[in-house]
Coordinates of C-alpha atoms in Angstrom, one line a residue:
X856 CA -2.0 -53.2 -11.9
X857 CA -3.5 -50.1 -13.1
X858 CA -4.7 -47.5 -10.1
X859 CA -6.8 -44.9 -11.9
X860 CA -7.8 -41.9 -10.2
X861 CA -10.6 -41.8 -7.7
X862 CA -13.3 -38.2 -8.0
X863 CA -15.1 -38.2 -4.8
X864 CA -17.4 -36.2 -6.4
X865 CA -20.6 -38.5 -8.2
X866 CA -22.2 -35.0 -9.8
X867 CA -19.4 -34.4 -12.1
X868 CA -21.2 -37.6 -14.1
X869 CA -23.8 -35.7 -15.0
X870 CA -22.1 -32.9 -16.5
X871 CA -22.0 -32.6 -20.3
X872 CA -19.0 -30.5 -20.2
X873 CA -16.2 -29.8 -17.5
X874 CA -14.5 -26.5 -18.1
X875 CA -11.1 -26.3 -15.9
X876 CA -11.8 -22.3 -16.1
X877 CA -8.6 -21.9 -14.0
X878 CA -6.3 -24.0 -16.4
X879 CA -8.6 -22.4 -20.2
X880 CA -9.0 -26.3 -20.9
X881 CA -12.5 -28.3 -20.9
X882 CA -13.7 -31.5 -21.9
X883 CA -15.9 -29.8 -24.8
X884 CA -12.6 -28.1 -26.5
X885 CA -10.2 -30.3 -25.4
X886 CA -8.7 -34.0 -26.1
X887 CA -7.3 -35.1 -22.9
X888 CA -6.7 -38.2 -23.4
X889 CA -4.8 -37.3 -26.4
X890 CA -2.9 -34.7 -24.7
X891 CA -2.3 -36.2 -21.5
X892 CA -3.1 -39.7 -21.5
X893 CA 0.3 -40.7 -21.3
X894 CA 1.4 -38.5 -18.0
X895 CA 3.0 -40.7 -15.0
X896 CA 4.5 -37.9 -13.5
X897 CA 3.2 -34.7 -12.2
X898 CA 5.4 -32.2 -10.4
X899 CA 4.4 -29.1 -8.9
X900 CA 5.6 -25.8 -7.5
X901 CA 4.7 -22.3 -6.4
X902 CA 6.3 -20.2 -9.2
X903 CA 5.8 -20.8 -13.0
X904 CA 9.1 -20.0 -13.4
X905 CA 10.4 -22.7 -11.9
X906 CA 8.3 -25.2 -13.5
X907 CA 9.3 -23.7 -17.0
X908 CA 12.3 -24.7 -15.5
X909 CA 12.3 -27.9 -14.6
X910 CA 10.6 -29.4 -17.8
X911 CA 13.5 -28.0 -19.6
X912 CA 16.0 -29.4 -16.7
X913 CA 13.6 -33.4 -17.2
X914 CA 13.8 -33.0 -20.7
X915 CA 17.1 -32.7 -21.1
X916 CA 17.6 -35.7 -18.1
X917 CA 15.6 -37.9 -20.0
X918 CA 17.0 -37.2 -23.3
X919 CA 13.8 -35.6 -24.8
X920 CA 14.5 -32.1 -25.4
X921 CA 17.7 -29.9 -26.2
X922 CA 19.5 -26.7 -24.4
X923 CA 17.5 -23.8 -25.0
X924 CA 14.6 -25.4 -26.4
X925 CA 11.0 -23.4 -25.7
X926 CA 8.7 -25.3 -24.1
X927 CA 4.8 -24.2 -24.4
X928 CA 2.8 -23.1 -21.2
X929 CA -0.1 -25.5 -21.9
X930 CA -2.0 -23.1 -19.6
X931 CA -1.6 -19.6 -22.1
X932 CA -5.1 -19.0 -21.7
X933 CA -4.8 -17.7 -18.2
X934 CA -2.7 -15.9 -15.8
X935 CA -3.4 -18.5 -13.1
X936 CA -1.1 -21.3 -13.6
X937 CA 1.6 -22.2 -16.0
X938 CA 1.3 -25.9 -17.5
X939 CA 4.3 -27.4 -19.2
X940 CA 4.8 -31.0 -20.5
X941 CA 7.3 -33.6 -21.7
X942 CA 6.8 -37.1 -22.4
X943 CA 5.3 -38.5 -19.0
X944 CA 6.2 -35.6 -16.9
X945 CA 3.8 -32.8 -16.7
X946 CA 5.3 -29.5 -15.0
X947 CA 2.8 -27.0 -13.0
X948 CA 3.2 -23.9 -11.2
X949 CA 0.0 -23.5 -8.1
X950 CA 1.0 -20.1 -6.4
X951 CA 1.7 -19.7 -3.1
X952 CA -0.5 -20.8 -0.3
X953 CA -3.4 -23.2 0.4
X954 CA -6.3 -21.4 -0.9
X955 CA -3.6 -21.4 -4.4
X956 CA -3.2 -25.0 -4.7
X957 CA -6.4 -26.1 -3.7
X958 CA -8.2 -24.4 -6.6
X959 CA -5.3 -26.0 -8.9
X960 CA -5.4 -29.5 -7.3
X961 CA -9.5 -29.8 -8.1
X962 CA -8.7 -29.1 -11.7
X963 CA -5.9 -31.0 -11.9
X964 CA -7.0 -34.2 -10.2
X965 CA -9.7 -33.7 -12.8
X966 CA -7.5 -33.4 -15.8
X967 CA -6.0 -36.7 -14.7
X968 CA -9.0 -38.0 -14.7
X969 CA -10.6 -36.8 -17.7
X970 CA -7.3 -38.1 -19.4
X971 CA -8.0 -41.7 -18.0
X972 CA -4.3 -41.5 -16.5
X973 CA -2.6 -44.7 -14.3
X974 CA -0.6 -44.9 -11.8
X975 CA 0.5 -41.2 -11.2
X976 CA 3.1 -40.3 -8.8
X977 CA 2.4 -36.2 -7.9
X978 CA 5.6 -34.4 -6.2
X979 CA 5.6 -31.0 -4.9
X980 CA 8.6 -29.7 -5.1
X981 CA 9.2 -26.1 -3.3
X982 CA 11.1 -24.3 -1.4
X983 CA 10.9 -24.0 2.6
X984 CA 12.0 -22.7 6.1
X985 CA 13.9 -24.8 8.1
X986 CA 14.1 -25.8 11.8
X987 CA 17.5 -27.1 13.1
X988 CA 19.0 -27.7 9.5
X989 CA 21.3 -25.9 7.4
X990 CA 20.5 -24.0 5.0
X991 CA 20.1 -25.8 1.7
X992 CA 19.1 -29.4 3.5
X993 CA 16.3 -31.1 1.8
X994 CA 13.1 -32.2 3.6
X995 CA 11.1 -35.4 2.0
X996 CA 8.0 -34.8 4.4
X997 CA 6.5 -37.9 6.3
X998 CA 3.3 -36.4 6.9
X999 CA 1.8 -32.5 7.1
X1000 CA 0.9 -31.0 10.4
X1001 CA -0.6 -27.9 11.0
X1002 CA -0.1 -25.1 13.4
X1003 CA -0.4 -27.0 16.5
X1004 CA 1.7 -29.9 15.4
X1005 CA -1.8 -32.1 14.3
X1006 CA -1.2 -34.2 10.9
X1007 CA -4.3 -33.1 9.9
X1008 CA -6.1 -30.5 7.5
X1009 CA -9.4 -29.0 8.9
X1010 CA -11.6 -27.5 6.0
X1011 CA -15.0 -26.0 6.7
X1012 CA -17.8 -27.4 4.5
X1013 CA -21.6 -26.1 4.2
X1014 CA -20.9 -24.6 7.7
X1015 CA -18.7 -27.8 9.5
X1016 CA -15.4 -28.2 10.1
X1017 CA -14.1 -31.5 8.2
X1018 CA -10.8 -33.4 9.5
X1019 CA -8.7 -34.7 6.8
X1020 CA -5.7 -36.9 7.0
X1021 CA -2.7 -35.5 6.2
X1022 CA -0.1 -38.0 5.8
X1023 CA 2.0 -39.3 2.4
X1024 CA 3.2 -42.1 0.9
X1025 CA 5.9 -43.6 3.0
X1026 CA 7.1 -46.1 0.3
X1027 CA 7.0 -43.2 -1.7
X1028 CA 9.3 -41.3 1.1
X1029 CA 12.1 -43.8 1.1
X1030 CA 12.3 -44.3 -2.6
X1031 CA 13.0 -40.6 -2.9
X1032 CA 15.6 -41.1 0.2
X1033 CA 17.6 -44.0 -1.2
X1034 CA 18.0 -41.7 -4.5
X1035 CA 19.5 -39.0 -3.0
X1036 CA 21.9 -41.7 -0.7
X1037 CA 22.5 -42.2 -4.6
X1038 CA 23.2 -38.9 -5.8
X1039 CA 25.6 -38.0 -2.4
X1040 CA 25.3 -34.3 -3.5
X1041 CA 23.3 -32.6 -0.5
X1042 CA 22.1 -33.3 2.9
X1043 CA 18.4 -34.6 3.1
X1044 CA 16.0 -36.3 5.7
X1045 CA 12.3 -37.3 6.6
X1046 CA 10.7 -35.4 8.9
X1047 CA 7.3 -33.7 9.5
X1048 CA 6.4 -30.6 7.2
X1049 CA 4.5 -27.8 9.3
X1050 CA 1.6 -26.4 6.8
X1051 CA 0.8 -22.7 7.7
X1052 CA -1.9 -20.2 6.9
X1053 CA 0.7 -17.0 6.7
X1054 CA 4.0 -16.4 6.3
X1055 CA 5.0 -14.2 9.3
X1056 CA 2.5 -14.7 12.3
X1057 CA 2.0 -18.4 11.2
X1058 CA 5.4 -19.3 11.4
X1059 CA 6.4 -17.3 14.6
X1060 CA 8.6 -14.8 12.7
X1061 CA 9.5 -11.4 14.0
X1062 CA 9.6 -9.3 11.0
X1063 CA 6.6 -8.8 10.1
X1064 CA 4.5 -5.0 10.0
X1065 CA 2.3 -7.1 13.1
X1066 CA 3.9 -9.0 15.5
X1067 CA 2.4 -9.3 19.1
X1068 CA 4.7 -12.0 21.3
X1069 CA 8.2 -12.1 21.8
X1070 CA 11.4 -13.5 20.5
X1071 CA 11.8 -15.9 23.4
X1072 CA 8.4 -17.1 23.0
X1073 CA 9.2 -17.5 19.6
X1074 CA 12.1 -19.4 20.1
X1075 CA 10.1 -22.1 22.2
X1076 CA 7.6 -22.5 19.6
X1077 CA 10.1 -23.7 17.1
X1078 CA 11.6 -25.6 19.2
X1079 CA 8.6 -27.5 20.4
X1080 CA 7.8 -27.9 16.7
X1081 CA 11.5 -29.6 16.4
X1082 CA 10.5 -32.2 19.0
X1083 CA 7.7 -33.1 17.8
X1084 CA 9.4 -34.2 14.7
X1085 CA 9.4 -31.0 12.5
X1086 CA 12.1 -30.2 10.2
X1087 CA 10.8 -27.5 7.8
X1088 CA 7.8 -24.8 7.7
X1089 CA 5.9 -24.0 3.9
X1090 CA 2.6 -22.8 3.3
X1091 CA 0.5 -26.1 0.8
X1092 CA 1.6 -29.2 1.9
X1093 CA -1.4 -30.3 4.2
X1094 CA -3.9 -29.8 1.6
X1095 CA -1.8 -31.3 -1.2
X1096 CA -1.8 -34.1 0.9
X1097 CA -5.3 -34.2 2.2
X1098 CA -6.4 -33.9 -1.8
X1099 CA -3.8 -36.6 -3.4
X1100 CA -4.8 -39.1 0.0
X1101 CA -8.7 -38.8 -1.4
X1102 CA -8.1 -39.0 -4.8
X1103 CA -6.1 -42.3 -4.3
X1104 CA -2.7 -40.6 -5.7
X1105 CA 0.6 -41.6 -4.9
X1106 CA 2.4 -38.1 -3.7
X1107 CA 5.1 -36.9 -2.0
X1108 CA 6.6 -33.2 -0.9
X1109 CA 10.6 -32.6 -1.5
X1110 CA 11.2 -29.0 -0.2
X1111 CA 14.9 -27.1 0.0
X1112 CA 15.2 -25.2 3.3
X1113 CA 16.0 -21.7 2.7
X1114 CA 17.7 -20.9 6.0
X1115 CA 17.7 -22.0 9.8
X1116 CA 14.5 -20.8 11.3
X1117 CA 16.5 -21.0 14.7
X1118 CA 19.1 -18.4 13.5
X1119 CA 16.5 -15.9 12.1
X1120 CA 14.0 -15.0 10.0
X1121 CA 15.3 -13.4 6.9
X1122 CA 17.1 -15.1 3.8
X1123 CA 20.2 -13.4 3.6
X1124 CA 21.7 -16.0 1.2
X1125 CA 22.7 -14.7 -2.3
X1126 CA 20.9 -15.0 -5.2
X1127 CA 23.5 -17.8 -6.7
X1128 CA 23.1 -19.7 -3.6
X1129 CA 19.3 -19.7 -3.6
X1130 CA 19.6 -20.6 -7.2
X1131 CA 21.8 -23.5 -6.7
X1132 CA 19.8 -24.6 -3.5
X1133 CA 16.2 -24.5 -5.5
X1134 CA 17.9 -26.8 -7.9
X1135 CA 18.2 -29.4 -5.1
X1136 CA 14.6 -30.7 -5.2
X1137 CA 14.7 -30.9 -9.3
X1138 CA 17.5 -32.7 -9.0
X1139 CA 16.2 -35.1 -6.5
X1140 CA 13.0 -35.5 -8.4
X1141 CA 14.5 -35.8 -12.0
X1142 CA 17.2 -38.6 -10.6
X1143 CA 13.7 -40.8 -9.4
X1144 CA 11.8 -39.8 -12.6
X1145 CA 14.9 -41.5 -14.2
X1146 CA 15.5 -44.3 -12.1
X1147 CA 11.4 -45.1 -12.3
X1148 CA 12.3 -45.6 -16.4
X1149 CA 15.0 -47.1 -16.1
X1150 CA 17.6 -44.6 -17.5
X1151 CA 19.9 -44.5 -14.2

């Protein structure tokens, strides 16, 4: 059964031309069925490195490309977002922060669109802070909650607040957990993914240049977060989920936890470990792109 993508928008009929200003693509220059038609896959993360990355790294795991191969930023035209693509698996970066991949969700939901694309599957794959893991554990979030432990993304519009769910696909979840059962190579689990607005108030850290409560109090806040079923802190997940939930998209969020927010607040791991642990998520990822085809 074929599950095109929904716009909740009914004024973008009426447009003779959609320019994705953000992306340098538009309907009026651009082919999109042509050059995307054929996407089933969309992965996303914060830094276009790491996207370059991991279209080489799904290449190479589905047999389409070979070791140092260049792969083309789609997106050239900009300094926004990088844009990569192999076979059904499109590759792209959306900075760090709501506000970031907000802007790149609209013009990517729209792409898909414009492309008349099927039965996508979108996976953010990132990096995180943990709660009561070890370092390097991977988190394949149930649902997104915010600040005060609500699964829900509150978005003012024309003036009023708007409540949007925040949950993910839980088929989606367990496929993504029986593969990396299958893989055996690194701890992972489901749990709840706390969405923040800031890096060092938001998320109770101590090192930041303001910092007005205490370390105890602190403490208590992350642990009330771990009870009520949160395993790791990021910075995009709720609107990635809010957006993907409205525009009838299959999604999911696979994050590596950079350290034990229980044991501190700076990553002191070394640059080979971090490497190694950012792999995690690709790896997880790539395996179900894989077993999806058929080539486990």
């Amino acid at each position: 059964r074929e599950n095109f993508i929904h716009l909740c928008n009914p004024h973008l009929e009426k447009m003779k031309e959609d320019i994705l200003y953000h992306f340098a693509l538009g309907t009026g220059t651009h082919d999109f069925p042509t050059l995307f038609g054929d996407v089933k896959f969309v992965c996303v993360g914060g830094s276009p490195s790491r996207m370059k990355a991991f279209i080489a790294y799904i290449a190479e795991e589905l047999g389409l490309g070979s070791p140092g191969r260049d792969y083309p930023n789609i997106c050239a035209g900009t300094d926004r977002y990088a844009m990569y693509k192999v076979g059904p698996v499109l590759s792209v970066s959306h900075g760090m922060g709501i506000p970031s991949i907000s802007i790149m969700l609209h013009e990517l939901i729209k792409l898909l669109y414009h492309a008349k694309c099927s039965n996508i599957t979108i996976i953010r794959i990132g990096t995180s802070g943990g709660i009561g893991l070890e370092p390097g554990s991977v988190v394949i979030t149930r649902q997104s909650v915010d600040a005060t432990f609500k699964p829900q993304l509150e978005q003012v519009v024309l003036g009023k607040t708007v409540i949007r769910s925040t949950n993910l696909d839980e088929e989606l979840a367990k496929e993504l957990m029986q593969c990396s059962k299958e893989i055996g190579q690194f701890n992972t689990v489901i749990g709840n993914t706390m969405c923040t607005l800031d890096f060092y108030e938001g998320q109770g850290r101590l090192d930041g240049a303001i910092c007005l409560y205490n370390e105890e109090e602190k403490l208590q806040y992350l642990k009330n977060a771990y009870d009520s079923g949160v395993r790791n802190i990021e910075m995009e997940s709720s609107v990635f989920a809010a957006m993907c939930n409205l525009s009838g998209v299959k999604a999911a969020v696979v994050c590596v936890t950079l350290l034990n927010r229980l044991e501190g607040d700076q990553i002191s791991s070394s640059h080979d470990i971090l490497v190694e642990y950012q792999q995690r998520p690709q790896k997880l990822v790539g395996y179900f792109i894989k077993k999806s085809l058929g080539k486990v």
